[in-house]
CSV table of C-alpha atoms and ligand atoms in Angstrom, one decimal:
chain,number,residue,atom,x,y,z
A,45,MET,CA,-12.5,-3.3,21.8
A,46,LYS,CA,-11.3,-7.0,21.5
A,47,SER,CA,-7.7,-8.6,22.5
A,48,PHE,CA,-6.8,-12.1,21.7
A,49,ASP,CA,-3.6,-13.9,22.6
A,50,ASN,CA,-1.3,-16.4,20.9
A,51,ILE,CA,-3.3,-15.4,17.2
A,52,SER,CA,-2.0,-16.8,14.1
A,53,LEU,CA,-1.1,-13.7,11.9
A,54,LYS,CA,-2.1,-16.2,8.3
A,55,ALA,CA,-5.3,-14.0,7.8
A,56,TYR,CA,-4.2,-10.4,9.0
A,57,ASN,CA,-1.1,-10.5,6.2
A,58,THR,CA,-1.6,-10.6,2.3
A,59,PHE,CA,1.6,-12.8,1.7
A,60,GLY,CA,-0.3,-15.2,3.6
A,61,ILE,CA,2.8,-16.3,6.0
A,62,ASP,CA,2.1,-18.4,8.9
A,63,VAL,CA,3.3,-16.6,12.4
A,64,LYS,CA,1.9,-15.6,15.5
A,65,ALA,CA,1.2,-12.8,17.7
A,66,ARG,CA,1.7,-12.6,21.5
A,67,ARG,CA,-1.8,-10.4,21.6
A,68,MET,CA,-4.0,-8.7,18.9
A,69,VAL,CA,-6.5,-6.1,19.9
A,70,VAL,CA,-8.7,-4.7,17.3
A,71,VAL,CA,-10.2,-1.7,18.1
A,72,GLU,CA,-14.0,-0.4,16.9
A,73,PRO,CA,-15.3,2.4,15.7
A,74,GLY,CA,-17.3,3.1,18.6
A,75,ASP,CA,-14.3,2.9,21.4
A,76,SER,CA,-13.9,5.5,23.9
A,77,VAL,CA,-10.7,7.6,24.3
A,78,GLU,CA,-10.9,5.8,27.5
A,79,GLN,CA,-10.5,2.8,25.6
A,80,LEU,CA,-8.0,3.5,23.6
A,81,ALA,CA,-5.5,5.1,26.4
A,82,THR,CA,-5.3,1.6,27.7
A,83,LEU,CA,-3.3,0.1,24.7
A,84,ARG,CA,-0.4,2.6,26.2
A,85,SER,CA,-0.4,1.0,29.2
A,86,LEU,CA,-0.1,-2.2,27.5
A,87,ASP,CA,2.4,-4.7,30.4
A,88,GLY,CA,3.1,-1.2,32.0
A,89,GLY,CA,3.7,0.9,29.1
A,90,THR,CA,6.8,-2.0,28.3
A,91,GLU,CA,5.1,-3.9,25.4
A,92,PRO,CA,6.1,-3.6,21.9
A,93,GLU,CA,3.4,-2.4,19.6
A,94,LEU,CA,2.5,-2.5,15.7
A,95,ILE,CA,-0.1,-1.1,13.9
A,96,LEU,CA,-1.4,-3.4,11.0
A,97,GLY,CA,-3.5,-1.9,8.3
A,98,GLY,CA,-5.0,-4.6,6.1
A,99,GLY,CA,-1.1,-6.2,6.0
A,100,SER,CA,-1.0,-5.9,2.5
A,101,ASN,CA,2.5,-4.8,2.8
A,102,MET,CA,4.0,-6.4,5.5
A,103,VAL,CA,6.4,-9.1,5.3
A,104,PHE,CA,6.7,-11.7,8.8
A,105,THR,CA,9.9,-12.6,9.3
A,106,LYS,CA,8.6,-14.6,13.1
A,107,ASP,CA,6.6,-14.5,15.4
A,108,TYR,CA,5.4,-11.0,17.0
A,109,ASP,CA,6.5,-10.7,20.6
A,110,GLY,CA,4.3,-7.8,21.7
A,111,THR,CA,0.6,-6.5,20.6
A,112,VAL,CA,-0.4,-5.8,17.2
A,113,VAL,CA,-2.9,-3.2,17.3
A,114,THR,CA,-5.4,-3.2,14.3
A,115,LEU,CA,-8.7,-1.8,13.5
A,116,SER,CA,-12.1,-3.6,12.7
A,117,ARG,CA,-13.0,-4.2,8.9
A,118,GLU,CA,-16.3,-4.2,9.6
A,119,SER,CA,-17.9,-1.1,8.1
A,120,ALA,CA,-19.0,1.7,9.4
A,121,CYS,CA,-20.5,3.4,6.9
A,122,PRO,CA,-19.3,6.4,6.1
A,123,VAL,CA,-20.3,10.0,7.0
A,124,ARG,CA,-21.1,12.1,3.5
A,125,GLN,CA,-21.2,16.0,4.2
A,126,SER,CA,-21.6,17.8,0.4
A,127,THR,CA,-18.3,16.3,-1.3
A,128,LEU,CA,-16.1,14.9,1.9
A,129,VAL,CA,-16.4,11.8,2.9
A,130,THR,CA,-15.2,10.7,6.3
A,131,ALA,CA,-14.3,6.8,6.5
A,132,TRP,CA,-13.7,4.4,9.1
A,133,GLY,CA,-9.8,3.0,9.4
A,134,GLY,CA,-10.4,-0.2,8.9
A,135,MET,CA,-12.6,-0.3,5.9
A,136,VAL,CA,-11.7,-1.5,2.8
A,137,MET,CA,-10.4,1.2,0.6
A,138,ASP,CA,-11.8,-0.6,-1.8
A,139,ASP,CA,-15.2,-0.8,-0.5
A,140,LEU,CA,-14.8,2.7,-0.2
A,141,VAL,CA,-13.9,3.5,-3.5
A,142,ARG,CA,-17.7,1.4,-4.5
A,143,TRP,CA,-19.1,3.0,-1.8
A,144,THR,CA,-18.5,6.6,-3.3
A,145,LEU,CA,-18.9,5.9,-7.2
A,146,ASP,CA,-22.4,4.4,-5.5
A,147,ASN,CA,-23.2,7.6,-4.0
A,148,GLY,CA,-22.4,10.1,-7.1
A,149,LEU,CA,-18.9,11.3,-6.1
A,150,TYR,CA,-16.2,10.6,-7.9
A,151,GLY,CA,-12.3,10.6,-8.1
A,152,MET,CA,-11.1,7.4,-6.6
A,153,GLU,CA,-12.6,5.7,-9.4
A,154,ASN,CA,-8.4,5.2,-10.6
A,155,LEU,CA,-7.8,3.7,-7.1
A,156,SER,CA,-10.1,0.8,-7.3
A,157,ALA,CA,-9.2,-2.8,-6.6
A,158,ILE,CA,-6.3,-1.6,-4.2
A,159,PRO,CA,-6.2,-3.8,-1.6
A,160,GLY,CA,-5.7,-2.1,2.0
A,161,THR,CA,-7.7,-0.8,4.7
A,162,VAL,CA,-8.4,3.1,4.5
A,163,GLY,CA,-6.2,4.2,7.2
A,164,ALA,CA,-3.2,2.7,5.8
A,165,SER,CA,-3.9,4.0,2.2
A,166,ALA,CA,-3.5,7.4,3.8
A,167,VAL,CA,0.2,6.1,6.2
A,168,GLN,CA,1.0,4.4,2.3
A,169,ASN,CA,-0.2,7.4,-0.2
A,170,VAL,CA,-1.1,4.4,-2.2
A,171,GLY,CA,-1.2,5.2,-6.1
A,172,ALA,CA,-1.7,3.3,-9.2
A,173,TYR,CA,-3.1,4.1,-12.6
A,174,GLY,CA,-2.5,8.1,-12.7
A,175,ALA,CA,-3.8,9.1,-9.3
A,176,GLU,CA,-2.8,8.7,-5.9
A,177,ALA,CA,-4.8,8.9,-2.5
A,178,LYS,CA,-3.2,12.1,-1.1
A,179,ASP,CA,-4.8,14.1,-4.3
A,180,PHE,CA,-8.1,13.3,-2.0
A,181,VAL,CA,-7.3,13.3,1.3
A,182,GLU,CA,-8.9,16.2,2.8
A,183,SER,CA,-7.7,15.2,6.7
A,184,VAL,CA,-7.0,12.2,8.8
A,185,GLU,CA,-8.1,12.2,12.7
A,186,ALA,CA,-5.5,9.7,14.5
A,187,TYR,CA,-5.1,8.7,18.7
A,188,ASP,CA,-1.6,9.1,19.7
A,189,LEU,CA,-0.2,6.6,21.4
A,190,LYS,CA,3.0,8.5,22.5
A,191,ASP,CA,1.0,11.4,23.9
A,192,GLY,CA,-2.5,10.1,24.8
A,193,HIS,CA,-5.1,12.3,22.8
A,194,LEU,CA,-6.5,12.5,19.4
A,195,CYS,CA,-6.0,14.9,17.0
A,196,THR,CA,-6.5,16.1,13.5
A,197,PHE,CA,-3.6,16.5,10.3
A,198,SER,CA,-4.5,18.1,7.3
A,199,ASN,CA,-3.1,16.8,3.7
A,200,ALA,CA,0.2,19.3,4.4
A,201,ASP,CA,0.5,17.8,7.7
A,202,CYS,CA,0.8,14.7,6.6
A,203,CYS,CA,3.4,15.7,3.9
A,204,PHE,CA,2.7,13.4,1.4
A,205,ALA,CA,5.5,11.9,-1.8
A,206,TYR,CA,5.2,8.9,-3.5
A,207,ARG,CA,4.8,6.3,-1.4
A,208,TYR,CA,5.2,8.0,2.0
A,209,SER,CA,3.5,10.1,4.6
A,210,MET,CA,5.5,11.3,7.4
A,211,PHE,CA,3.3,8.8,9.6
A,212,LYS,CA,6.0,6.2,8.2
A,213,ASP,CA,8.3,8.2,10.4
A,214,VAL,CA,7.0,7.9,13.7
A,215,PRO,CA,5.6,4.2,13.0
A,216,GLY,CA,3.9,3.3,15.9
A,217,ARG,CA,2.8,6.4,17.0
A,218,TYR,CA,-0.6,7.4,15.7
A,219,LEU,CA,-3.8,5.3,15.2
A,220,ILE,CA,-5.5,6.6,12.5
A,221,LEU,CA,-9.1,6.2,12.7
A,222,ARG,CA,-10.8,8.0,10.4
A,223,VAL,CA,-10.1,9.9,7.3
A,224,THR,CA,-11.9,12.1,5.1
A,225,PHE,CA,-11.2,12.7,0.9
A,226,ARG,CA,-12.7,15.6,-0.6
A,227,LEU,CA,-14.1,14.5,-3.8
A,228,LYS,CA,-16.1,15.8,-7.1
A,229,LYS,CA,-19.6,16.1,-7.9
A,230,GLU,CA,-18.9,15.8,-12.0
A,231,TYR,CA,-17.0,12.5,-13.5
A,232,ALA,CA,-14.2,13.6,-14.8
A,233,PRO,CA,-12.3,10.5,-15.9
A,234,ASN,CA,-8.9,9.9,-15.1
A,235,LEU,CA,-7.1,8.7,-18.4
A,236,SER,CA,-3.7,9.8,-17.9
A,237,TYR,CA,-2.0,5.8,-17.1
A,238,LYS,CA,-1.9,5.2,-20.8
A,239,ALA,CA,-3.6,1.7,-21.1
A,240,LEU,CA,-7.0,3.8,-19.9
A,241,GLU,CA,-6.8,6.5,-23.2
A,242,GLY,CA,-8.7,4.9,-25.1
A,243,LEU,CA,-11.8,5.0,-22.3
A,244,PRO,CA,-12.5,8.7,-23.0
A,245,HIS,CA,-16.3,7.5,-23.1
A,246,ALA,CA,-16.5,4.9,-20.2
A,247,THR,CA,-18.6,5.6,-17.3
A,248,ALA,CA,-17.4,5.7,-13.4
A,249,GLY,CA,-18.4,2.5,-13.2
A,250,GLU,CA,-17.1,0.7,-16.7
A,251,LEU,CA,-13.5,2.8,-15.7
A,252,ARG,CA,-13.6,0.9,-12.3
A,253,GLN,CA,-14.5,-1.9,-13.9
A,254,ALA,CA,-11.4,-1.1,-16.7
A,255,ILE,CA,-9.1,-0.6,-14.2
A,256,THR,CA,-9.5,-3.6,-11.8
A,257,GLU,CA,-9.3,-5.9,-14.4
A,258,LEU,CA,-6.0,-4.5,-15.7
A,259,ARG,CA,-5.0,-4.6,-11.8
A,260,TRP,CA,-5.5,-8.6,-11.9
A,261,GLY,CA,-3.7,-8.8,-15.1
A,262,LYS,CA,-0.7,-8.3,-13.7
A,263,LEU,CA,-1.4,-9.2,-10.3
A,264,PRO,CA,-1.8,-12.4,-8.4
A,265,ARG,CA,-5.5,-13.0,-7.3
A,266,PRO,CA,-5.3,-13.1,-3.6
A,267,GLU,CA,-7.5,-16.0,-3.3
A,268,GLU,CA,-5.0,-18.3,-5.3
A,269,HIS,CA,-1.7,-16.7,-4.0
A,270,GLY,CA,-0.8,-14.5,-1.6
A,271,SER,CA,1.8,-11.2,-2.2
A,272,ALA,CA,2.2,-7.9,-1.2
A,273,GLY,CA,1.3,-6.0,-4.8
A,274,SER,CA,4.7,-4.0,-5.4
A,275,PHE,CA,7.1,-5.6,-4.0
A,276,PHE,CA,9.7,-2.6,-4.5
A,277,LYS,CA,9.5,0.9,-5.0
A,278,ASN,CA,9.8,2.7,-8.7
A,279,PRO,CA,13.6,4.1,-7.9
A,280,VAL,CA,13.8,7.9,-8.6
A,281,VAL,CA,17.8,7.8,-10.2
A,282,ASP,CA,20.1,11.3,-11.3
A,283,GLU,CA,20.0,12.6,-14.8
A,284,GLU,CA,23.3,11.2,-15.4
A,285,VAL,CA,22.0,7.8,-14.5
A,286,TYR,CA,19.3,7.6,-16.6
A,287,ALA,CA,21.3,8.7,-19.3
A,288,ARG,CA,23.7,6.2,-19.2
A,289,LEU,CA,20.7,3.6,-18.8
A,290,ARG,CA,18.6,5.2,-21.5
A,291,GLN,CA,21.9,5.2,-23.8
A,292,GLN,CA,22.5,1.7,-22.6
A,293,TYR,CA,19.1,0.2,-23.0
A,294,ALA,CA,16.8,1.0,-26.0
A,295,ASP,CA,14.4,-1.2,-24.3
A,296,MET,CA,13.4,0.4,-21.3
A,297,PRO,CA,10.4,2.4,-21.2
A,298,ASP,CA,10.6,6.4,-20.6
A,299,ALA,CA,11.1,7.5,-17.2
A,300,HIS,CA,8.7,9.7,-15.4
A,301,PRO,CA,10.1,12.8,-14.4
A,302,SER,CA,10.0,12.7,-10.2
A,303,ALA,CA,10.8,15.3,-7.9
A,304,GLY,CA,14.8,14.9,-7.5
A,305,GLY,CA,15.3,12.9,-10.7
A,306,TYR,CA,13.8,10.1,-12.9
A,307,LYS,CA,11.1,7.7,-11.9
A,308,LEU,CA,12.6,4.1,-13.7
A,309,SER,CA,10.3,1.0,-13.6
A,310,ALA,CA,11.7,-1.1,-11.5
A,311,GLY,CA,9.2,-4.1,-12.9
A,312,TRP,CA,11.6,-3.6,-16.2
A,313,LEU,CA,14.9,-3.8,-14.4
A,314,ILE,CA,14.0,-7.3,-12.6
A,315,ASP,CA,12.3,-8.4,-15.3
A,316,ARG,CA,15.1,-7.3,-17.6
A,317,ALA,CA,17.5,-8.6,-15.0
A,318,GLY,CA,15.9,-12.0,-15.8
A,319,TRP,CA,14.0,-12.5,-12.8
A,320,LYS,CA,10.7,-13.0,-14.0
A,321,GLY,CA,9.0,-16.3,-13.0
A,322,ARG,CA,12.0,-17.6,-10.7
A,323,THR,CA,10.9,-19.1,-7.6
A,324,GLN,CA,13.6,-19.8,-4.6
A,325,GLY,CA,11.9,-22.2,-1.8
A,326,GLY,CA,8.3,-20.7,-1.6
A,327,ALA,CA,8.9,-17.5,-2.6
A,328,GLY,CA,9.1,-16.6,-6.3
A,329,VAL,CA,9.0,-13.7,-8.8
A,330,TRP,CA,5.5,-13.3,-10.4
A,331,PRO,CA,5.4,-14.6,-13.8
A,332,LYS,CA,3.0,-11.8,-15.3
A,333,ASN,CA,4.9,-8.9,-13.4
A,334,ALA,CA,8.6,-8.8,-11.7
A,335,LEU,CA,7.9,-5.9,-9.4
A,336,VAL,CA,5.3,-8.3,-7.5
A,337,LEU,CA,6.9,-10.9,-5.1
A,338,TYR,CA,4.7,-13.6,-4.6
A,339,ASN,CA,4.1,-17.0,-2.1
A,340,ALA,CA,4.4,-19.4,-4.5
A,341,GLY,CA,3.2,-21.7,-1.3
A,342,ALA,CA,3.7,-22.2,2.1
A,343,CYS,CA,6.4,-19.5,2.1
A,344,THR,CA,8.3,-18.3,5.1
A,345,GLY,CA,8.8,-14.2,5.4
A,346,GLU,CA,12.3,-15.0,5.7
A,347,GLU,CA,12.3,-17.1,1.8
A,348,VAL,CA,10.9,-13.7,0.8
A,349,ARG,CA,13.7,-11.5,3.0
A,350,SER,CA,16.2,-13.6,1.1
A,351,LEU,CA,14.8,-13.6,-2.9
A,352,ALA,CA,14.4,-9.8,-2.2
A,353,ASN,CA,17.6,-9.5,-0.8
A,354,ALA,CA,19.2,-11.6,-4.2
A,355,ILE,CA,17.2,-9.2,-6.3
A,356,GLN,CA,18.3,-6.5,-5.1
A,357,GLN,CA,22.0,-6.9,-5.1
A,358,ASP,CA,21.5,-8.6,-9.0
A,359,VAL,CA,20.6,-5.2,-9.7
A,360,LYS,CA,22.9,-2.8,-8.4
A,361,GLN,CA,25.1,-5.0,-9.9
A,362,LYS,CA,23.5,-5.0,-13.0
A,363,PHE,CA,22.2,-1.7,-13.6
A,364,GLY,CA,23.8,0.3,-10.7
A,365,VAL,CA,20.2,1.3,-9.5
A,366,VAL,CA,19.7,0.6,-5.4
A,367,LEU,CA,15.6,-1.1,-5.4
A,368,GLU,CA,14.5,-0.3,-2.0
A,369,PRO,CA,11.1,-2.4,-0.6
A,370,GLU,CA,7.8,-0.7,-0.6
A,371,ALA,CA,6.7,-3.6,1.6
A,372,ILE,CA,7.7,-3.3,5.5
A,373,ILE,CA,9.7,-6.5,6.6
A,374,ILE,CA,8.9,-7.5,10.0
B,222,LIG,N1,7.5,-3.4,-17.1
B,222,LIG,C1,8.4,-4.7,-17.3
B,222,LIG,N2,8.2,-6.1,-17.1
B,222,LIG,C2,7.3,-6.5,-15.8
B,222,LIG,C3,6.3,-5.7,-15.3
B,222,LIG,C4,6.5,-3.6,-15.3
B,222,LIG,O1,9.0,-4.7,-18.3
B,222,LIG,O2,7.7,-7.7,-15.4
B,222,LIG,C5,7.1,-2.4,-17.6
B,222,LIG,C6,6.4,-2.1,-18.1
B,222,LIG,O3,6.2,-2.6,-19.4
B,222,LIG,C7,6.4,-1.1,-18.4
B,222,LIG,C8,7.1,0.0,-17.3
B,222,LIG,O4,7.1,-1.3,-16.3
B,222,LIG,O5,6.3,-0.3,-19.4
B,222,LIG,C9,6.1,0.0,-15.9
B,222,LIG,O6,4.7,-0.7,-15.9
B,222,LIG,P1,3.2,-0.6,-14.5
B,222,LIG,O7,3.1,0.2,-15.3
B,222,LIG,O8,3.1,-1.9,-14.9
B,222,LIG,O9,3.9,0.0,-13.3
B,222,LIG,P2,4.3,-0.1,-12.3
B,222,LIG,O10,5.5,1.6,-12.7
B,222,LIG,O11,5.8,-1.4,-12.8
B,222,LIG,C10,3.2,1.3,-10.7
B,222,LIG,C11,3.1,1.3,-9.1
B,222,LIG,C12,1.7,0.1,-9.0
B,222,LIG,C13,0.8,0.3,-9.9
B,222,LIG,C14,1.0,0.7,-11.4
B,222,LIG,C15,-0.1,1.1,-11.9
B,222,LIG,C16,4.5,1.4,-7.8
B,222,LIG,C17,6.0,0.6,-7.3
B,222,LIG,N3,3.6,0.4,-8.1
B,222,LIG,O12,3.6,0.0,-11.2
B,222,LIG,O13,1.2,0.0,-7.6
B,222,LIG,O14,-0.9,-0.4,-9.8
B,222,LIG,O15,2.3,1.8,-11.3
B,222,LIG,O16,-0.1,2.5,-11.5
B,222,LIG,O17,4.8,2.0,-8.0
B,222,LIG,C18,1.8,-1.0,-5.9
B,222,LIG,O18,1.7,-0.3,-5.4
B,222,LIG,O19,1.4,-2.5,-4.7
B,222,LIG,C19,1.3,-1.1,-6.9
B,222,LIG,C20,0.4,-2.2,-7.5
């Protein structure tokens, strides 16, 4: 375990927002339960703590006056037992996807190029191109910072749903140390996402490549512009709202039936409301994908928040639909 005082978080959030944390503790794969227990008593247990994964879903609006706890990004080699793979929570998710394919295990190729860590993928139930983390998570090992012990959660215990797990309801409680994924030995391509339909003969590596290119065609390259990927979740509306919008907007993409109603495309709503390519202060709406807010030049978290608020209000006014951020604003 390593500790740093008064540290810049610029390299720890993919928006590249330059704020500081009073302290950062980096947990390492070999740390004992006794060492993890010290996290519970920082400053006599009064210290506010924030658990940070890859920072790909966080917008900091000010300095963090407390301790940021994160897992070392060092990629401790995953452990394989037949089709089960256990990976360190701090491992970069895309490195794990590559590792699984290199080791003849399939399923997660559709999650290629998703930024963030293995631990965050379970918290957030990340998803793209017809797959979600929940399709592969077997179990999650965490340290309970509240009660001070190690615990293991099954897939069902995590209560996964669209961009949701029960970990989101108790932020700061569980430090996810390892996630075990169940994969397949036989490769059966998941081509349910429309743009992938034409790839029935692609190998797993070719599908991974195609997905990576598709993704980077729609999202800013991290080395050029910071962002948090999709900034908003796709909103789920009831049948009446969907029928009204369907009738009013012939160009609206079909909604996906979803638990509780119909899942609309937030990107289309924001685009149709005229926001694509607009900037406000240092924050902007990505010209190739209106669902993505990005750092158009040394932006502050407040500028991102203010742009997000303006979009939410406008979409509410124009379509009667409430957009909820996927990104967490701190
Ligand atoms: N659309 C527009 N204008 C835009 C953006 C999108 O009209 O500016 C339309 C598209 O043409 C399409 C529809 O909206 O008809 C949906 O777009 P897309 O297929 O790109 O998917 P999405 O619903 O916008 C979701 C995930 C992405 C994931 C893609 C692909 C959420 C919030 N986002 O986006 O996840 O990569 O599907 O599966 O569910 C992320 O979470 O960070 C992320 C990138």
